[in-house]
Coordinates of C-alpha atoms in Angstrom, one line a residue:
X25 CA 27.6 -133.2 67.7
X26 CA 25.1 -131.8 70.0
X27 CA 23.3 -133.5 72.9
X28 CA 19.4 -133.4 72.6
X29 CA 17.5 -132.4 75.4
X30 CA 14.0 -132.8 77.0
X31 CA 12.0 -129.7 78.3
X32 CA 9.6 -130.4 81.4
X33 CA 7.2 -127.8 81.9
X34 CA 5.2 -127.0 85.2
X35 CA 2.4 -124.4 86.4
X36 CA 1.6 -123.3 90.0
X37 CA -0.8 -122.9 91.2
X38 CA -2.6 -125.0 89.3
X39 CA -5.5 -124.7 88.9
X40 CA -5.7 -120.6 89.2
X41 CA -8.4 -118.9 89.3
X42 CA -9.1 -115.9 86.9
X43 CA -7.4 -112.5 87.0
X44 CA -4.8 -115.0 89.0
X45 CA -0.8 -114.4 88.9
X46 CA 0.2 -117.9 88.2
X47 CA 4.5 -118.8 87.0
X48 CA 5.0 -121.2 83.9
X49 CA 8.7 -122.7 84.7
X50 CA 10.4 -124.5 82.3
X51 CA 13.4 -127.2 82.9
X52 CA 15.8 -128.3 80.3
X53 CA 17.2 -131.6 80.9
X54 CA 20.4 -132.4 78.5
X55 CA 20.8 -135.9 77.7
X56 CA 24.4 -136.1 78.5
X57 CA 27.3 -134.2 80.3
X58 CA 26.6 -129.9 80.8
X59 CA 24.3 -127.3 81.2
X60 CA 21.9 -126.2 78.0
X61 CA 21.8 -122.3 77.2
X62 CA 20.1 -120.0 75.6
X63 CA 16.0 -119.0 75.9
X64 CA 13.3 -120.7 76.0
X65 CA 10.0 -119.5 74.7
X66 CA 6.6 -119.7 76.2
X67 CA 3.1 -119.9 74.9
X68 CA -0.4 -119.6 77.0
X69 CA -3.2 -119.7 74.9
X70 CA -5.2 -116.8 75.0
X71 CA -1.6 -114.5 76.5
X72 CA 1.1 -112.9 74.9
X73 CA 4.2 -115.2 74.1
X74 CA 7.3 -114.6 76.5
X75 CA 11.1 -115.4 76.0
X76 CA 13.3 -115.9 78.7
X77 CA 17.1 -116.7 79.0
X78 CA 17.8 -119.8 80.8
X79 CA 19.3 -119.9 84.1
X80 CA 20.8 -123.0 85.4
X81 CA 19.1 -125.1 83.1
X82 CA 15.9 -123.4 84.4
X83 CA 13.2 -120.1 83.1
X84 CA 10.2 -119.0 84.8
X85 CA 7.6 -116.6 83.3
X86 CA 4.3 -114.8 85.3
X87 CA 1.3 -115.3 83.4
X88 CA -2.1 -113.7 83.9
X89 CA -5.5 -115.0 82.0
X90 CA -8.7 -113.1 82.1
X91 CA -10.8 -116.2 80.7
X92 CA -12.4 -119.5 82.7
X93 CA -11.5 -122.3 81.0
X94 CA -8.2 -124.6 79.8
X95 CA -5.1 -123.0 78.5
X96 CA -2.4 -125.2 76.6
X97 CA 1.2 -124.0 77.9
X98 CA 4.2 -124.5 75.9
X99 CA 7.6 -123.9 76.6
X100 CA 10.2 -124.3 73.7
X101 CA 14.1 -124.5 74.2
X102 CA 16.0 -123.0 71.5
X103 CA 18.9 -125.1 71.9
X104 CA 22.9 -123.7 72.2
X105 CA 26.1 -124.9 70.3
X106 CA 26.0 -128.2 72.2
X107 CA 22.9 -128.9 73.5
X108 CA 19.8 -129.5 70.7
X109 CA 16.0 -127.3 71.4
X110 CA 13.2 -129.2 72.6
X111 CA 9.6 -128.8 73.5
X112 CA 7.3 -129.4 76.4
X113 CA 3.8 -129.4 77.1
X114 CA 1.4 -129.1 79.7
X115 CA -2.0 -127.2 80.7
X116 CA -3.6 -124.7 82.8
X117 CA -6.8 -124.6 84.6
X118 CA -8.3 -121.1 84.9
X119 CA -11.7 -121.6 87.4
X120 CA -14.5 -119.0 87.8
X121 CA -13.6 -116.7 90.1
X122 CA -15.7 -116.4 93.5
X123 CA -17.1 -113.2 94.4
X124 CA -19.2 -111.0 96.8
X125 CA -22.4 -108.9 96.5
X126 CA -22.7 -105.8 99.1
X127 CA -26.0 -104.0 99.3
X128 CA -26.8 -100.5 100.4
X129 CA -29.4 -98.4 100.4
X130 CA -29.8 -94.4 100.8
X131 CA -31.1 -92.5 102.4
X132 CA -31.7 -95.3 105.2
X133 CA -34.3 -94.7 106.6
X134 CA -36.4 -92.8 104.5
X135 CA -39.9 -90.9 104.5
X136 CA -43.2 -92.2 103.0
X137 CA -42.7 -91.0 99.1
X138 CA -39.5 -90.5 99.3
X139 CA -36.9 -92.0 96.6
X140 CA -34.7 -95.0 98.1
X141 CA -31.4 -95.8 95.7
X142 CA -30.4 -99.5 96.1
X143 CA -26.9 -100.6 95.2
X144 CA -25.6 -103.7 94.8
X145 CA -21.7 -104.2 94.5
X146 CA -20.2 -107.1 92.8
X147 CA -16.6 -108.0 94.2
X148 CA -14.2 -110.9 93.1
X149 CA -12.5 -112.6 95.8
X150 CA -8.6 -112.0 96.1
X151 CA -6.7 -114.1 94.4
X152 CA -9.4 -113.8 91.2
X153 CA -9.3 -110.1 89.8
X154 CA -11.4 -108.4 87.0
X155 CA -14.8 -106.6 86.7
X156 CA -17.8 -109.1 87.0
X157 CA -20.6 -108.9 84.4
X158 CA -24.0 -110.2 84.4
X159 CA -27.2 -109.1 86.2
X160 CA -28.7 -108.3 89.8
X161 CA -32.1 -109.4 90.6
X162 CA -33.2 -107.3 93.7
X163 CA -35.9 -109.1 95.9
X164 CA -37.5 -106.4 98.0
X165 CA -40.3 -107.5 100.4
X166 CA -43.1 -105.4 102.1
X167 CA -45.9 -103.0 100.6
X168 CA -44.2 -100.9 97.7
X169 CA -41.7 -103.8 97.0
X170 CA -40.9 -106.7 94.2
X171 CA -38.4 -108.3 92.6
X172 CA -36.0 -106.3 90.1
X173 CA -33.8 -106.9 87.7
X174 CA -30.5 -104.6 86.8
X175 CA -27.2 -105.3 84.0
X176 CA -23.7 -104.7 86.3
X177 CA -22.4 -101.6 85.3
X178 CA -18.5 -101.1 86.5
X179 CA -19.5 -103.9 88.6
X180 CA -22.4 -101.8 90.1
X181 CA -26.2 -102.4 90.1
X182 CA -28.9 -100.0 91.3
X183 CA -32.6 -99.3 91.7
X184 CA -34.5 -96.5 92.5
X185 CA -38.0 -96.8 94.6
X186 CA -39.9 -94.5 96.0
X187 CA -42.7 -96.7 96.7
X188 CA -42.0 -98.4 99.8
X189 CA -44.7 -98.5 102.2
X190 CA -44.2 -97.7 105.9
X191 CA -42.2 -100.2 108.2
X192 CA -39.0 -102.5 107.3
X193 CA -38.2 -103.8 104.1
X194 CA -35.9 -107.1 103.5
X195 CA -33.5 -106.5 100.5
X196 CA -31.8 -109.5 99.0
X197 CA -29.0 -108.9 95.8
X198 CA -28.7 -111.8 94.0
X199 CA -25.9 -111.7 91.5
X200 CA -26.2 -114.1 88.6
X201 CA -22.7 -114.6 87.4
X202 CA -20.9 -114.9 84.1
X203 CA -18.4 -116.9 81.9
X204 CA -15.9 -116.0 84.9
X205 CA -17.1 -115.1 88.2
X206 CA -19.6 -117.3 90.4
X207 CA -22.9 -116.1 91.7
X208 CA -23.3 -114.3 95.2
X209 CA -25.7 -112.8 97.4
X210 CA -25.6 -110.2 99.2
X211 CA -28.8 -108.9 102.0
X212 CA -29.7 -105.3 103.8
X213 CA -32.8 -103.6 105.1
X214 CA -34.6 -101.1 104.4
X215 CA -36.8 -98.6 107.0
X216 CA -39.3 -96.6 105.4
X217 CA -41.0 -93.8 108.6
X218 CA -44.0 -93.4 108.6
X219 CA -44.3 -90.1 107.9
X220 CA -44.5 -86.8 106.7
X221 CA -45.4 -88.1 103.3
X222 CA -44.0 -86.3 100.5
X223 CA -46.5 -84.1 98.8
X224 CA -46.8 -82.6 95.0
X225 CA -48.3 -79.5 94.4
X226 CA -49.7 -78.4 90.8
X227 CA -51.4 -75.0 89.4
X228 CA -53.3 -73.9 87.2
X229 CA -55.4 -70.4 86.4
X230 CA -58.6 -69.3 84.4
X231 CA -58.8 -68.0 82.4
X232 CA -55.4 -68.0 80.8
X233 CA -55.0 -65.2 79.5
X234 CA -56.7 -62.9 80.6
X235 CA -57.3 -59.0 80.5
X236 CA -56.5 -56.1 82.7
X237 CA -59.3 -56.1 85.3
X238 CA -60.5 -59.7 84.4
X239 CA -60.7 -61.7 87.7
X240 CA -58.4 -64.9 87.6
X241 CA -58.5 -67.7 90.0
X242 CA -55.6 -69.7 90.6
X243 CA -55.9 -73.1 91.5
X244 CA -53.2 -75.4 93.6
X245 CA -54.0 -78.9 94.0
X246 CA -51.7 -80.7 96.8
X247 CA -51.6 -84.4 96.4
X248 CA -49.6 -87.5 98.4
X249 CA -46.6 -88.9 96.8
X250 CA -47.3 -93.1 96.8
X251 CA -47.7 -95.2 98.4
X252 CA -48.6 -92.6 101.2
X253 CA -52.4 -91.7 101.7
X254 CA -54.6 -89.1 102.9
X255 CA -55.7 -85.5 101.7
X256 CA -53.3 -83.2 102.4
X257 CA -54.5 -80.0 104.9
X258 CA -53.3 -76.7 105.9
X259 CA -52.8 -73.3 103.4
X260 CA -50.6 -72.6 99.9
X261 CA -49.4 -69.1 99.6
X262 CA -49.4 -68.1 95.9
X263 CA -47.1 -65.4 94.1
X264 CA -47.4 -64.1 90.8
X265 CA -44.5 -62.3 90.0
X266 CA -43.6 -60.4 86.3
X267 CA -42.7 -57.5 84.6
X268 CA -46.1 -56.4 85.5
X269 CA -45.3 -56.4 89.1
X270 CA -45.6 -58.7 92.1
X271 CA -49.0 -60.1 93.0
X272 CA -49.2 -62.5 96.7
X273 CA -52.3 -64.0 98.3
X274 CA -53.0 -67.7 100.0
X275 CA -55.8 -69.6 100.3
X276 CA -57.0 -72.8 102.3
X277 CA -56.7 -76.1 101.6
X278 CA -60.6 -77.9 101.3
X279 CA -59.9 -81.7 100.1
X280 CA -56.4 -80.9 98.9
X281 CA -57.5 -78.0 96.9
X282 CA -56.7 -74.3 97.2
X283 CA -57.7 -71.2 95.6
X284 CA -56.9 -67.2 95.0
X285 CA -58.8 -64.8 92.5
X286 CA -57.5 -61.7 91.8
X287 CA -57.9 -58.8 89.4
X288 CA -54.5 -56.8 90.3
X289 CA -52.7 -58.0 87.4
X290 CA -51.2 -55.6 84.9
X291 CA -51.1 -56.3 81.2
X292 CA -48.0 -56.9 79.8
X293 CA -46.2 -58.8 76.7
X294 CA -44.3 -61.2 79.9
X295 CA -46.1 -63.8 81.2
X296 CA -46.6 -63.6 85.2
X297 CA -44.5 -66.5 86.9
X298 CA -47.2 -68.4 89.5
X299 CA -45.9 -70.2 92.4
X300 CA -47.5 -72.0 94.9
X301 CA -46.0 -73.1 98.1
X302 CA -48.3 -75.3 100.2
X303 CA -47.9 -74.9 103.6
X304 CA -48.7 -78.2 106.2
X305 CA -50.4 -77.4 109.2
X306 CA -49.7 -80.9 110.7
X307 CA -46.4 -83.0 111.0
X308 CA -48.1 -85.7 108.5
X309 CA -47.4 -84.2 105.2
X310 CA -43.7 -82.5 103.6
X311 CA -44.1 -78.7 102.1
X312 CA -44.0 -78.6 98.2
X313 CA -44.2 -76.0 95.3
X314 CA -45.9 -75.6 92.1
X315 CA -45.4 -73.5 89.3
X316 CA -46.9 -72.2 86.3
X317 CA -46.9 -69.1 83.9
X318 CA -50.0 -66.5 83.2
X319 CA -50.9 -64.3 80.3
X320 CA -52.6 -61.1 81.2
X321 CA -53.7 -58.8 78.0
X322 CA -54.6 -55.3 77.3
X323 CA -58.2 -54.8 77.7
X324 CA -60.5 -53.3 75.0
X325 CA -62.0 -50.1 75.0
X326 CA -65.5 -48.5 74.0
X327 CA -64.8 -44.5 73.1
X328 CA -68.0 -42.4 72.9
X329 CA -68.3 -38.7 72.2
X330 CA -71.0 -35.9 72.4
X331 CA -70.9 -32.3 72.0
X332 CA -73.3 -29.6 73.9
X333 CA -74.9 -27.4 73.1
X334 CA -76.3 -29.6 69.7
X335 CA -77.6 -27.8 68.0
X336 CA -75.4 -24.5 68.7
X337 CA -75.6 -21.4 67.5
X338 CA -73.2 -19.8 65.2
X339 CA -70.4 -18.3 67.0
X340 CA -71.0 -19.7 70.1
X341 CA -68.8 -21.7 72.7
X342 CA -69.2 -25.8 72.6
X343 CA -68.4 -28.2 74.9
X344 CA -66.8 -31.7 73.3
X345 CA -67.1 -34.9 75.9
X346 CA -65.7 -38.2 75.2
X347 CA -66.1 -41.2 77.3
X348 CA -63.9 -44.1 77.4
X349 CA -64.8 -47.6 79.0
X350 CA -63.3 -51.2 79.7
X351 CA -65.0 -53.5 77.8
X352 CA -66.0 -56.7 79.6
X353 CA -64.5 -59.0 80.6
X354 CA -62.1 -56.7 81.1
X355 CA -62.3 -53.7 83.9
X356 CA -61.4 -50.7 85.4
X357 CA -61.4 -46.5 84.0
X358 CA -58.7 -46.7 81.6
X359 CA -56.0 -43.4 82.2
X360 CA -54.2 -41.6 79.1
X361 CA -55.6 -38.9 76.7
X362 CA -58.1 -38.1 74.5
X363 CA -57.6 -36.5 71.3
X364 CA -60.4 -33.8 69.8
X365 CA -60.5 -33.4 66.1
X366 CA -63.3 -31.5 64.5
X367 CA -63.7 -31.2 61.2
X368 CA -65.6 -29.3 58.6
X369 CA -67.7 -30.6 55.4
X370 CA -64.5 -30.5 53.2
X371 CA -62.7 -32.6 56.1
X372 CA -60.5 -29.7 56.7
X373 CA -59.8 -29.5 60.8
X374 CA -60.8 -26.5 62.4
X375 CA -60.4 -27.4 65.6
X376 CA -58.3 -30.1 67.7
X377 CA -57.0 -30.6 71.4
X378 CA -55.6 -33.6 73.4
X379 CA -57.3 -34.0 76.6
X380 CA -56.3 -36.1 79.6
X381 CA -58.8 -38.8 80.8
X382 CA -60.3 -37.8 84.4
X383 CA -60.4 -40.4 87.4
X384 CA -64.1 -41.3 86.2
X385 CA -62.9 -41.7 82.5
X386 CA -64.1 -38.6 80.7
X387 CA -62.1 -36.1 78.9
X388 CA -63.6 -32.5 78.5
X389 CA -62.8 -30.2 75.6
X390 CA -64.8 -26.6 75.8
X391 CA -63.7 -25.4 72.5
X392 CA -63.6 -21.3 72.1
X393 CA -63.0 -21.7 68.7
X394 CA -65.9 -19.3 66.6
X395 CA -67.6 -21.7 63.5
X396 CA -69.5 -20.9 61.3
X397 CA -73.0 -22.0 60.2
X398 CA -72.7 -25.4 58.6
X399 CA -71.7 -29.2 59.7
X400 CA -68.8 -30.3 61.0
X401 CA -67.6 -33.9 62.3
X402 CA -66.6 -34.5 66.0
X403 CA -63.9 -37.6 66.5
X404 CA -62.7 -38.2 69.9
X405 CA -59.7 -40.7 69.8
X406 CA -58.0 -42.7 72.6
X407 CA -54.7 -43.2 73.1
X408 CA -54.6 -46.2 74.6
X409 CA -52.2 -46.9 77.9
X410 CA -50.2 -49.7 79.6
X411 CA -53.1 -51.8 80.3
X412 CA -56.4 -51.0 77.7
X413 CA -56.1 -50.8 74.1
X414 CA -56.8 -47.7 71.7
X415 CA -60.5 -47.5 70.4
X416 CA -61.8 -44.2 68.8
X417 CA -65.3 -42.7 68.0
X418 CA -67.3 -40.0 66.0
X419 CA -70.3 -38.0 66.3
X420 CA -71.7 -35.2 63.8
X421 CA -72.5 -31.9 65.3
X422 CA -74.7 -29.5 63.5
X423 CA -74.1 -25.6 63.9
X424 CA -77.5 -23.3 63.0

């Protein structure tokens, strides 16, 4: 008959702290003469089970919890041919783990206006293991500071501020803790230069659009990044850049403002790319560039037509003269041709030429064509070009 047995269990270390290694061992002492065999089987709460084959009355399992709190251990013998299974008990303590908070912050130091990152790094202390969760609160002292609050991520927290005010800053990283890991702190500082002070510069244009020969101004507005101060000085050189062509000019900065008007601009269906690059003309304040987008139009035309001699004479020689203009706001003498069609009371062309537009905008036609007595209609049509729109006109001319 077999010989029961009693099973003593023990854990070390005990307590342990969480993400801790820590070996269940299990003794089986026979009531009697021998040595029990076999496996004995052991239970964590909150682990997998593990079975392992006596040896020497002995077995020993690693265990590994990833939970603060109390873990019930079991170990049960399975008993052999002579010796009978038993059970024994016994308990775990799994403590918080401890853990350290780093802080950094880059760039270190940094300009007025310029962004700071701030890290805090949450770090269990060996022989605790795991990821921390929770939340940092960042106390940050001086002008442009405060207190700030950040979830762990990958046991990582960070702000960003780019409002620190010139001189040294105190950072403190106070990590909160969780179900597992105890609270920390960790400290840095912060130096924030005086200066140059990071700048912003915006643009914009009237009008937008515009039309070929329309005078637009562009505007660029420099401004201090907080929490730096003081109007910005110096010049911003401006190019306007398209299809069109390439436009540059600058202008000077009065109260942080700076203008450039020009009339250069070609029409075209692609918008004009502005930028504006402002330039300092002290050590106080950091470059920056703008940019914006402009429209420039065709410009509209007035087309006007006479004929001389009016009235002719039958049979004689007449000189046809059209005029084409820029309408305002648009400007300029518009290039291309003009086309002559004269026509008879029955609309039936006698006559027609396509003349080209002189520098001053007129187009000529001395027509040696013979008509008759009667009336006949004179329309002068332009073309149109690149940068003014088509626009047409008609006259009647009278032949005695």
């Amino acid at each position: 008959m077999p010989s029961p047995t009693i099973t003593l269990v023990t854990v070390s270390p005990n307590p342990a702290v969480v993400g801790q290694s820590f070996t269940v061992t299990a003794t089986v002492i026979p009531v009697g003469v021998g040595t029990p065999t076999g496996t004995v089987t052991f239970n964590v709460t909150g682990a997998s089970p593990q079975t392992v084959t006596l040896t020497g009355g002995t077995a020993s399992a690693p265990f590994t919890l990833n939970s603060a709190g109390v873990a019930t251990v079991t170990a049960a013998y399975s008993g052999d041919t002579n010796f009978t299974g038993s059970t024994g008990f016994n308990a775990v303590v799994v403590l918080q783990g401890t853990t350290t908070t780093s802080v950094v912050s880059t760039p270190d130091p940094s300009a007025l206006g310029q962004n700071v990152a701030i890290t805090a790094t949450v770090t269990p202390v060996a022989p605790a293991t795991g990821t921390p969760t929770g939340s940092v609160t960042f106390v940050v002292t001086g002008p442009g500071g405060g207190t700030f609050t950040q979830p762990l991520s990958g046991n990582q927290a960070t702000i960003n501020l780019n409002t620190l005010g010139a001189g040294s800053h105190a950072i403190t990283a106070i990590y909160s803790g969780d179900a597992n890991f105890l609270p920390s702190t960790g400290s840095d500082t912060q130096t924030v230069n005086p200066g140059p002070a990071a700048t912003t510069t915006t643009v914009s244009d009237v009008p937008d659009p515009s039309v070929f020969g329309q005078p637009v101004v562009f505007t660029a507005n420099v401004t201090t990044n907080p929490p730096a101060t003081g109007i910005p000085t110096g010049t911003v050189s401006f190019t306007i850049s398209g299809p069109g062509g390439t436009v540059t000019g600058s202008g000077t900065l009065v109260g942080g403002v700076a203008t450039f008007t020009t009339s250069a601009l070609n029409a075209n269906a692609t918008a004009y790319t502005v930028t504006a690059v402002y330039n300092p003309n002290t050590t106080n304040f950091l470059t920056s560039t703008g940019t914006g987008s402009h429209q420039v139009n065709k410009a509209s035309t007035l087309t006007t037509v006479t004929s001389t001699p009016n009235p002719s004479t039958a049979g004689s020689a007449i000189t046809y003269i059209a005029f084409v203009a820029a309408v305002p706001p648009g400007a300029g003498v518009p290039t291309g041709n003009v086309t002559f069609t004269i026509t008879d009371s029955t609309s039936a062309v006698v006559s027609t030429a396509t003349v080209a537009l002189d520098s001053s905008g007129f187009a000529v036609f001395n027509d040696a064509t013979v008509l008759a007595a009667g009336t006949y209609t004179v329309s002068a049509t332009y073309g149109g070009s690149g940068n003014f729109n088509t626009s047409g006109a008609s006259t009647t001319h009278i032949v005695v």
